[in-house]
Amino acid sequence: MDKKLDPSRDDLPLVANTSHILVKHYVLDLDVDFESQVIEGTIVLFLESGNRFKKRSSSTEVACPSESNEACKFRMPEPCQIPVTNTKTFSSKIGYNDFVICGKGEKDTSGKDGNHDNQEQASGISSSKYCCDTGNHGSEEFLLVLDCCDLSVLKVEEVDVAAVPGIEKFTRSPKLRNQIVHELMALPADRWREQLDYYARCSQAPGCGELLFDTDTWSLQIRKTGAQTATDFPHAIRIQYRTKPQGRSVTWTSDQSGRPCVYTVGSPINNRALFPCQEPPVAMSTWQATVRAAASFVVLMSGENSAKPTQLQEDYSSWHYYVTMPMPASTFTIAVGSWTEMKPEICSSNDVATERSFSPSEADFRYIGVCGHMEYPCRFQKASATTQKIIPHRVFAPACLKGACQETLLPLIPPCLSAAHSVLGTHPFSRLDILIVPANFSSLGMARSLIYLEWYDLKTSSFCIPHIVFLSQSTLTGMSQLCGTRLCHEIAHAWFGLAIGARDWTEEWLSEGFATHLEDVFWAKAQQLAPHEAREQQELRACLRWRRLQDEVQNSPEEMQVLRPNKEKTGHVSDSGSSVIRHGLNPEKVFMQVHYLKGYFLLRFLAKRLGEDTYFSFLRKFVHTFHGQLILSQDFLQMLLENIPEEKRPELSVGNIFRDWLESSGIPQPLQRERQALAECGLAQQVSAEVSAGDAVHAFPFLPPRAVGPALHPWRGARDRRRRRATTVAKWVRVNRRPRKRKRKDREEVFEKLLPDQLVLLLEHLLEQKTVTPRTLQSLERIYRLSEQDAEVRHRWCELIVKHKYTKAYRDVERFLQEDQAMGIYLYGELMLSEDPRQQHLARRCFELSREQMDKSSAEVVAEMLF
């Protein structure tokens, strides 16, 4: 990391020196210990030196990625002498050697600053510190810098890959270890199984010399005495380490059944508190992992294979996953818990046939076209994969959620996958697992606007994960809309965010803008809507998102509203490859939607200019051209403009789009000009007229019912429902204004059954009323069964309860704060702002019951509100 690189408090540093050397493959061998809340073991890195790196002259400074100008302190551990009686030994299915794990049985309480000092002594590893000022050292050695924090690194050593039996079969230089690694990495894609096997064998080879290492807050630095260039540095190294219970990359918690579990959380720091790695997206690598846990647990990972457990001694099981498509280390994901696989009550023969017909096969390498990415076993080159509409999929959840999964989630997966294939073509990944994670899962949160609650996943690219989707339990309640739209959004990330990634993480819109735009298209096709119905739905959602974007730009710092904040320096890194992600650690950014919304509106604007048929035809071409690669905004825009006829291109250029959409804050000018068209959306205009004509409030010009009911055809008869919804608002206003004692001649209002979206809008309107009587609230709950609706409806119901101090329904607020923790933060604030002692006591009681299981950042925010 360059000395001049001094990130501010809320910037995220990426310190790995990827311009000099790249990790091409990771082999992880880990144990999960729930008693100590630690993951420990080894990781072997297979490295490739960069062409740009040259031997340093004696005048060249080597900058250490530390926060001070003090000399770097390196330590060389002495040979490890560990009593065998204090260890557990395992053997895995693929023949890994036995290995020793130290210090098991109690929680790691080491410091948070990343410096270990004498902590190794407790593990039986003695160390002596070797002082080295790399800026003035007599013979500067090459320094490998890895992104790392919240880890205890115990030992680093070179791996003697030359000692692996049979390695001479495919290498011309069996005694040159770095050359062996180079030739192993150069094996062609159709020999990927052999390559993985030899990676595994090499990872278990004996060590041939310990390496000097040290850590600071954000990095692990490793060097070998005498190795002055990246070419000289060992190309296979093994790191023995353990995570810390407070590490920010994983969450240790309990599932909905009260059983322990752990999973990666999509933290802003990504995976650097799970294993030492190279975080910059340019560091594309493959990996394989063996994970051991008690036999009662299921281990899920973002691997290509659907792993099955191998029984080991002492009631332990081993799980092995792998990935052959090079991807950033941030996409690595693990979840361990007492999950149960959820299957449909009646298995569809078509689904079974689909899964059997398209199982992976090395023989099935019929190439279709030419790919532009580095060589790997690519699904876009398999004829069978190109026609596979529904990829094999599994659903995991605690057993207590079996009914909800079977009723809500399982029926949605095939139509959503098929819809995505019909729009974009070949699924980039061969399978999909879906995990319903605990209530503290913060990835599905809410951002409150004037109109509705917007669901979102975390802003970090680490939560775009291949082969597995994390869904909140909140998506399973009520009807199918919430679950279906979220599922479509995550499926869209398989193409945009994973198969095609952003080369600069500040360009989040390349992932989230595309997923938001495609979410509507996939969901309309999954419901099998007619073209005009799909168009109505999408126009309606555009109206809603317009209001959401207005609220966003009015309530966020201007500098955080820019989609391309680095402007002409986007994609640039320092000479070493290190950089910073602007505002990457800013807590406000977690709740922001600007990348989703402005990105969505830009793509919608371009699709209208090009024509939707032409646009999506282009999008399939773009996917085929750029899958497996990292892009910048100009890569997409330049290719798009090349496909736009001249007559449709007035005032449209890469520079203009940068200026108007990507490099400015606030509402983009082209979108401002479209404001009137959005207001004239047919559904919104009709509802506005109907509502304004009655007793209802005039302040909701964009409030038609949005999207989806319980079936996949919810928009049948939509026009009738629009009129009923408008009259329903007026009816409830009249009910609320009536005196408690009415004359017998007053007629009873007859209320229609409303869709979840309509209920959200109705409750939004009632929240604008200064007073809503207990009698009205009781009638609302009775008629619409609000406590049984989806999380969006229940959140608005809870707001009404809190605002009007409706004590009879406080149980619903308590339930929401316990079961929908990610959405409950706003309610805690409302309870405390009410200055009502009973409500404040309710907030504090609920927080005390759930704070141990809550997402850490959410718990901190709530604690600030309450105390």
Short mmCIF file of N, CA, C and O in Angstrom, two decimals, residues 259-336:
data_model
loop_
_atom_site.label_atom_id
_atom_site.label_comp_id
_atom_site.label_asym_id
_atom_site.label_seq_id
_atom_site.Cartn_x
_atom_site.Cartn_y
_atom_site.Cartn_z
N ARG A 259 -31.39 -22.84 17.50
CA ARG A 259 -30.14 -23.59 17.35
C ARG A 259 -29.04 -22.67 16.82
O ARG A 259 -29.30 -21.76 16.04
N PRO A 260 -27.78 -22.92 17.20
CA PRO A 260 -26.70 -22.04 16.78
C PRO A 260 -26.43 -22.14 15.28
O PRO A 260 -26.61 -23.19 14.66
N CYS A 261 -26.00 -21.02 14.71
CA CYS A 261 -25.62 -21.00 13.31
C CYS A 261 -24.62 -19.87 13.10
O CYS A 261 -24.48 -18.98 13.94
N VAL A 262 -23.95 -19.90 11.96
CA VAL A 262 -23.00 -18.86 11.60
C VAL A 262 -23.07 -18.68 10.09
O VAL A 262 -23.24 -19.64 9.35
N TYR A 263 -22.95 -17.44 9.64
CA TYR A 263 -22.96 -17.19 8.20
C TYR A 263 -22.26 -15.87 7.89
O TYR A 263 -22.16 -14.99 8.75
N THR A 264 -21.77 -15.75 6.67
CA THR A 264 -21.20 -14.49 6.23
C THR A 264 -22.33 -13.49 6.05
O THR A 264 -23.42 -13.83 5.62
N VAL A 265 -22.06 -12.24 6.36
CA VAL A 265 -23.14 -11.26 6.51
C VAL A 265 -23.13 -10.17 5.46
O VAL A 265 -23.91 -9.23 5.52
N GLY A 266 -22.26 -10.26 4.44
CA GLY A 266 -22.22 -9.16 3.48
C GLY A 266 -21.70 -7.89 4.11
O GLY A 266 -22.17 -6.80 3.84
N SER A 267 -20.71 -8.03 4.98
CA SER A 267 -20.15 -6.89 5.69
C SER A 267 -19.47 -5.93 4.72
O SER A 267 -18.96 -6.34 3.68
N PRO A 268 -19.43 -4.63 5.05
CA PRO A 268 -18.67 -3.69 4.22
C PRO A 268 -17.22 -4.08 4.05
O PRO A 268 -16.60 -3.72 3.05
N ILE A 269 -16.64 -4.83 5.01
CA ILE A 269 -15.25 -5.25 4.87
C ILE A 269 -15.13 -6.56 4.11
O ILE A 269 -14.03 -7.11 3.96
N ASN A 270 -16.22 -7.09 3.63
CA ASN A 270 -16.23 -8.33 2.85
C ASN A 270 -15.65 -9.49 3.67
O ASN A 270 -15.98 -9.63 4.83
N ASN A 271 -14.75 -10.29 3.09
CA ASN A 271 -14.33 -11.55 3.72
C ASN A 271 -12.99 -11.47 4.42
O ASN A 271 -12.46 -12.50 4.85
N ARG A 272 -12.43 -10.29 4.57
CA ARG A 272 -11.07 -10.21 5.11
C ARG A 272 -11.00 -10.58 6.59
O ARG A 272 -9.90 -10.78 7.12
N ALA A 273 -12.15 -10.67 7.30
CA ALA A 273 -12.15 -11.18 8.67
C ALA A 273 -12.54 -12.66 8.71
O ALA A 273 -12.76 -13.21 9.78
N LEU A 274 -12.64 -13.28 7.53
CA LEU A 274 -12.88 -14.72 7.43
C LEU A 274 -11.64 -15.46 6.97
O LEU A 274 -11.32 -16.53 7.46
N PHE A 275 -10.88 -14.87 6.04
CA PHE A 275 -9.59 -15.44 5.63
C PHE A 275 -8.75 -14.34 4.98
O PHE A 275 -9.30 -13.42 4.38
N PRO A 276 -7.41 -14.41 5.09
CA PRO A 276 -6.56 -13.43 4.42
C PRO A 276 -6.71 -13.60 2.91
O PRO A 276 -6.68 -14.71 2.39
N CYS A 277 -6.86 -12.48 2.20
CA CYS A 277 -7.16 -12.59 0.77
C CYS A 277 -6.77 -11.30 0.07
O CYS A 277 -6.32 -10.34 0.69
N GLN A 278 -6.96 -11.30 -1.23
CA GLN A 278 -6.84 -10.09 -2.03
C GLN A 278 -8.25 -9.62 -2.35
O GLN A 278 -8.98 -10.27 -3.10
N GLU A 279 -8.66 -8.48 -1.79
CA GLU A 279 -10.03 -7.99 -1.93
C GLU A 279 -10.32 -7.28 -3.24
O GLU A 279 -11.44 -7.33 -3.72
N PRO A 280 -9.37 -6.54 -3.86
CA PRO A 280 -9.73 -5.81 -5.07
C PRO A 280 -10.38 -6.72 -6.10
O PRO A 280 -9.95 -7.87 -6.29
N PRO A 281 -11.41 -6.25 -6.77
CA PRO A 281 -12.13 -7.13 -7.70
C PRO A 281 -11.26 -7.67 -8.82
O PRO A 281 -11.55 -8.73 -9.39
N VAL A 282 -10.16 -6.96 -9.17
CA VAL A 282 -9.30 -7.44 -10.23
C VAL A 282 -8.62 -8.76 -9.86
O VAL A 282 -8.16 -9.50 -10.75
N ALA A 283 -8.57 -9.08 -8.58
CA ALA A 283 -7.94 -10.33 -8.13
C ALA A 283 -8.93 -11.48 -8.29
O ALA A 283 -9.49 -11.99 -7.33
N MET A 284 -9.14 -11.90 -9.52
CA MET A 284 -10.08 -12.98 -9.82
C MET A 284 -9.39 -14.32 -9.54
O MET A 284 -8.30 -14.58 -10.04
N SER A 285 -10.05 -15.17 -8.78
CA SER A 285 -9.44 -16.43 -8.39
C SER A 285 -10.49 -17.54 -8.31
O SER A 285 -11.69 -17.27 -8.25
N THR A 286 -10.02 -18.77 -8.30
CA THR A 286 -10.87 -19.92 -8.03
C THR A 286 -10.56 -20.40 -6.62
O THR A 286 -9.60 -19.95 -5.98
N TRP A 287 -11.37 -21.32 -6.12
CA TRP A 287 -11.12 -21.82 -4.77
C TRP A 287 -11.73 -23.20 -4.57
O TRP A 287 -12.60 -23.63 -5.34
N GLN A 288 -11.27 -23.88 -3.56
CA GLN A 288 -11.90 -25.10 -3.06
C GLN A 288 -11.75 -25.10 -1.55
O GLN A 288 -10.81 -24.52 -1.01
N ALA A 289 -12.72 -25.68 -0.87
CA ALA A 289 -12.73 -25.60 0.60
C ALA A 289 -13.26 -26.89 1.19
O ALA A 289 -14.24 -27.45 0.69
N THR A 290 -12.60 -27.35 2.23
CA THR A 290 -13.10 -28.44 3.06
C THR A 290 -13.41 -27.86 4.43
O THR A 290 -12.55 -27.23 5.05
N VAL A 291 -14.64 -28.03 4.87
CA VAL A 291 -15.10 -27.47 6.14
C VAL A 291 -15.65 -28.59 7.00
O VAL A 291 -16.47 -29.40 6.54
N ARG A 292 -15.19 -28.64 8.24
CA ARG A 292 -15.65 -29.65 9.18
C ARG A 292 -16.49 -29.00 10.28
O ARG A 292 -16.16 -27.91 10.74
N ALA A 293 -17.54 -29.68 10.66
CA ALA A 293 -18.41 -29.22 11.75
C ALA A 293 -19.06 -30.44 12.37
O ALA A 293 -18.97 -31.56 11.84
N ALA A 294 -19.70 -30.25 13.52
CA ALA A 294 -20.42 -31.36 14.15
C ALA A 294 -21.42 -31.94 13.15
O ALA A 294 -21.98 -31.24 12.30
N ALA A 295 -21.65 -33.25 13.25
CA ALA A 295 -22.46 -33.96 12.26
C ALA A 295 -23.90 -33.46 12.19
O ALA A 295 -24.58 -33.69 11.20
N SER A 296 -24.36 -32.76 13.21
CA SER A 296 -25.74 -32.26 13.21
C SER A 296 -25.92 -31.02 12.35
O SER A 296 -27.04 -30.57 12.13
N PHE A 297 -24.81 -30.44 11.86
CA PHE A 297 -24.88 -29.21 11.10
C PHE A 297 -24.78 -29.46 9.61
O PHE A 297 -24.16 -30.42 9.15
N VAL A 298 -25.38 -28.56 8.84
CA VAL A 298 -25.27 -28.54 7.38
C VAL A 298 -24.38 -27.36 7.00
O VAL A 298 -24.54 -26.26 7.51
N VAL A 299 -23.43 -27.61 6.10
CA VAL A 299 -22.53 -26.57 5.62
C VAL A 299 -22.91 -26.22 4.19
O VAL A 299 -22.89 -27.08 3.30
N LEU A 300 -23.28 -24.97 3.97
CA LEU A 300 -23.60 -24.46 2.64
C LEU A 300 -22.55 -23.43 2.24
O LEU A 300 -22.11 -22.64 3.07
N MET A 301 -22.14 -23.48 0.96
CA MET A 301 -21.14 -22.54 0.47
C MET A 301 -21.48 -22.15 -0.96
O MET A 301 -22.31 -22.78 -1.61
N SER A 302 -20.80 -21.13 -1.43
CA SER A 302 -21.06 -20.61 -2.78
C SER A 302 -20.26 -21.38 -3.82
O SER A 302 -19.67 -20.80 -4.73
N GLY A 303 -20.26 -22.70 -3.71
CA GLY A 303 -19.53 -23.55 -4.63
C GLY A 303 -20.40 -24.05 -5.78
O GLY A 303 -21.63 -23.94 -5.74
N GLU A 304 -19.76 -24.61 -6.79
CA GLU A 304 -20.48 -25.09 -7.96
C GLU A 304 -21.18 -26.42 -7.72
O GLU A 304 -22.14 -26.75 -8.41
N ASN A 305 -20.69 -27.18 -6.76
CA ASN A 305 -21.23 -28.52 -6.52
C ASN A 305 -22.21 -28.50 -5.35
O ASN A 305 -22.13 -27.67 -4.45
N SER A 306 -23.17 -29.41 -5.39
CA SER A 306 -24.09 -29.62 -4.27
C SER A 306 -23.47 -30.64 -3.34
O SER A 306 -23.66 -31.86 -3.51
N ALA A 307 -22.70 -30.17 -2.38
CA ALA A 307 -21.89 -31.05 -1.55
C ALA A 307 -22.74 -31.92 -0.64
O ALA A 307 -23.82 -31.51 -0.19
N LYS A 308 -22.25 -33.12 -0.38
CA LYS A 308 -22.84 -34.03 0.59
C LYS A 308 -21.81 -34.29 1.69
O LYS A 308 -20.60 -34.29 1.45
N PRO A 309 -22.27 -34.51 2.92
CA PRO A 309 -21.31 -34.68 4.02
C PRO A 309 -20.60 -36.03 3.99
O PRO A 309 -21.15 -37.03 3.54
N THR A 310 -19.36 -36.02 4.45
CA THR A 310 -18.59 -37.24 4.67
C THR A 310 -18.42 -37.42 6.17
O THR A 310 -17.94 -36.52 6.87
N GLN A 311 -18.84 -38.56 6.69
CA GLN A 311 -18.79 -38.80 8.13
C GLN A 311 -17.35 -38.99 8.60
O GLN A 311 -16.59 -39.76 8.00
N LEU A 312 -16.97 -38.28 9.66
CA LEU A 312 -15.64 -38.41 10.24
C LEU A 312 -15.77 -38.96 11.65
O LEU A 312 -16.87 -39.24 12.14
N GLN A 313 -14.64 -39.09 12.32
CA GLN A 313 -14.67 -39.59 13.69
C GLN A 313 -15.21 -38.53 14.63
O GLN A 313 -15.32 -37.36 14.29
N GLU A 314 -15.57 -38.94 15.83
CA GLU A 314 -16.03 -38.06 16.90
C GLU A 314 -17.25 -37.24 16.50
O GLU A 314 -17.38 -36.06 16.86
N ASP A 315 -18.16 -37.85 15.73
CA ASP A 315 -19.43 -37.21 15.36
C ASP A 315 -19.22 -35.91 14.60
O ASP A 315 -19.97 -34.95 14.78
N TYR A 316 -18.23 -35.87 13.75
CA TYR A 316 -18.00 -34.74 12.88
C TYR A 316 -18.24 -35.12 11.44
O TYR A 316 -18.10 -36.30 11.06
N SER A 317 -18.59 -34.14 10.63
CA SER A 317 -18.76 -34.35 9.19
C SER A 317 -17.90 -33.35 8.44
O SER A 317 -17.60 -32.25 8.92
N SER A 318 -17.52 -33.73 7.22
CA SER A 318 -16.71 -32.89 6.36
C SER A 318 -17.48 -32.58 5.08
O SER A 318 -18.14 -33.45 4.51
N TRP A 319 -17.40 -31.33 4.64
CA TRP A 319 -18.08 -30.88 3.43
C TRP A 319 -17.05 -30.26 2.50
O TRP A 319 -16.20 -29.47 2.94
N HIS A 320 -17.12 -30.59 1.21
CA HIS A 320 -16.15 -30.07 0.25
C HIS A 320 -16.87 -29.36 -0.89
O HIS A 320 -17.77 -29.92 -1.52
N TYR A 321 -16.47 -28.11 -1.15
CA TYR A 321 -17.01 -27.31 -2.24
C TYR A 321 -15.86 -26.77 -3.10
O TYR A 321 -14.73 -26.67 -2.63
N TYR A 322 -16.20 -26.41 -4.34
CA TYR A 322 -15.18 -25.83 -5.22
C TYR A 322 -15.83 -24.88 -6.22
O TYR A 322 -17.04 -24.92 -6.46
N VAL A 323 -15.00 -24.01 -6.81
CA VAL A 323 -15.41 -23.09 -7.86
C VAL A 323 -14.34 -23.09 -8.94
O VAL A 323 -13.14 -22.97 -8.63
N THR A 324 -14.73 -23.24 -10.20
CA THR A 324 -13.79 -23.23 -11.31
C THR A 324 -13.85 -21.95 -12.13
O THR A 324 -13.04 -21.75 -13.03
N MET A 325 -14.82 -21.08 -11.85
CA MET A 325 -14.93 -19.79 -12.53
C MET A 325 -14.22 -18.74 -11.70
O MET A 325 -14.61 -18.49 -10.55
N PRO A 326 -13.18 -18.11 -12.22
CA PRO A 326 -12.47 -17.09 -11.42
C PRO A 326 -13.40 -15.94 -11.06
O PRO A 326 -14.09 -15.38 -11.91
N MET A 327 -13.40 -15.60 -9.75
CA MET A 327 -14.25 -14.53 -9.25
C MET A 327 -13.53 -13.82 -8.10
O MET A 327 -12.61 -14.37 -7.50
N PRO A 328 -13.95 -12.59 -7.77
CA PRO A 328 -13.33 -11.89 -6.62
C PRO A 328 -13.54 -12.66 -5.32
O PRO A 328 -14.55 -13.37 -5.15
N ALA A 329 -12.62 -12.52 -4.40
CA ALA A 329 -12.70 -13.23 -3.12
C ALA A 329 -13.92 -12.82 -2.31
O ALA A 329 -14.39 -13.57 -1.44
N SER A 330 -14.48 -11.65 -2.60
CA SER A 330 -15.65 -11.18 -1.87
C SER A 330 -16.88 -12.03 -2.12
O SER A 330 -17.86 -11.95 -1.38
N THR A 331 -16.87 -12.86 -3.17
CA THR A 331 -18.03 -13.69 -3.49
C THR A 331 -18.04 -15.00 -2.72
O THR A 331 -19.01 -15.75 -2.80
N PHE A 332 -16.99 -15.30 -1.98
CA PHE A 332 -16.94 -16.52 -1.16
C PHE A 332 -17.94 -16.40 -0.01
O PHE A 332 -17.98 -15.39 0.69
N THR A 333 -18.74 -17.43 0.19
CA THR A 333 -19.80 -17.39 1.20
C THR A 333 -19.88 -18.73 1.92
O THR A 333 -19.72 -19.79 1.30
N ILE A 334 -20.15 -18.67 3.21
CA ILE A 334 -20.35 -19.89 4.00
C ILE A 334 -21.51 -19.67 4.96
O ILE A 334 -21.71 -18.56 5.48
N ALA A 335 -22.29 -20.71 5.18
CA ALA A 335 -23.37 -20.69 6.17
C ALA A 335 -23.44 -22.08 6.79
O ALA A 335 -23.54 -23.08 6.08
N VAL A 336 -23.36 -22.13 8.11
CA VAL A 336 -23.37 -23.40 8.83
C VAL A 336 -24.47 -23.36 9.88
O VAL A 336 -24.53 -22.43 10.69
#
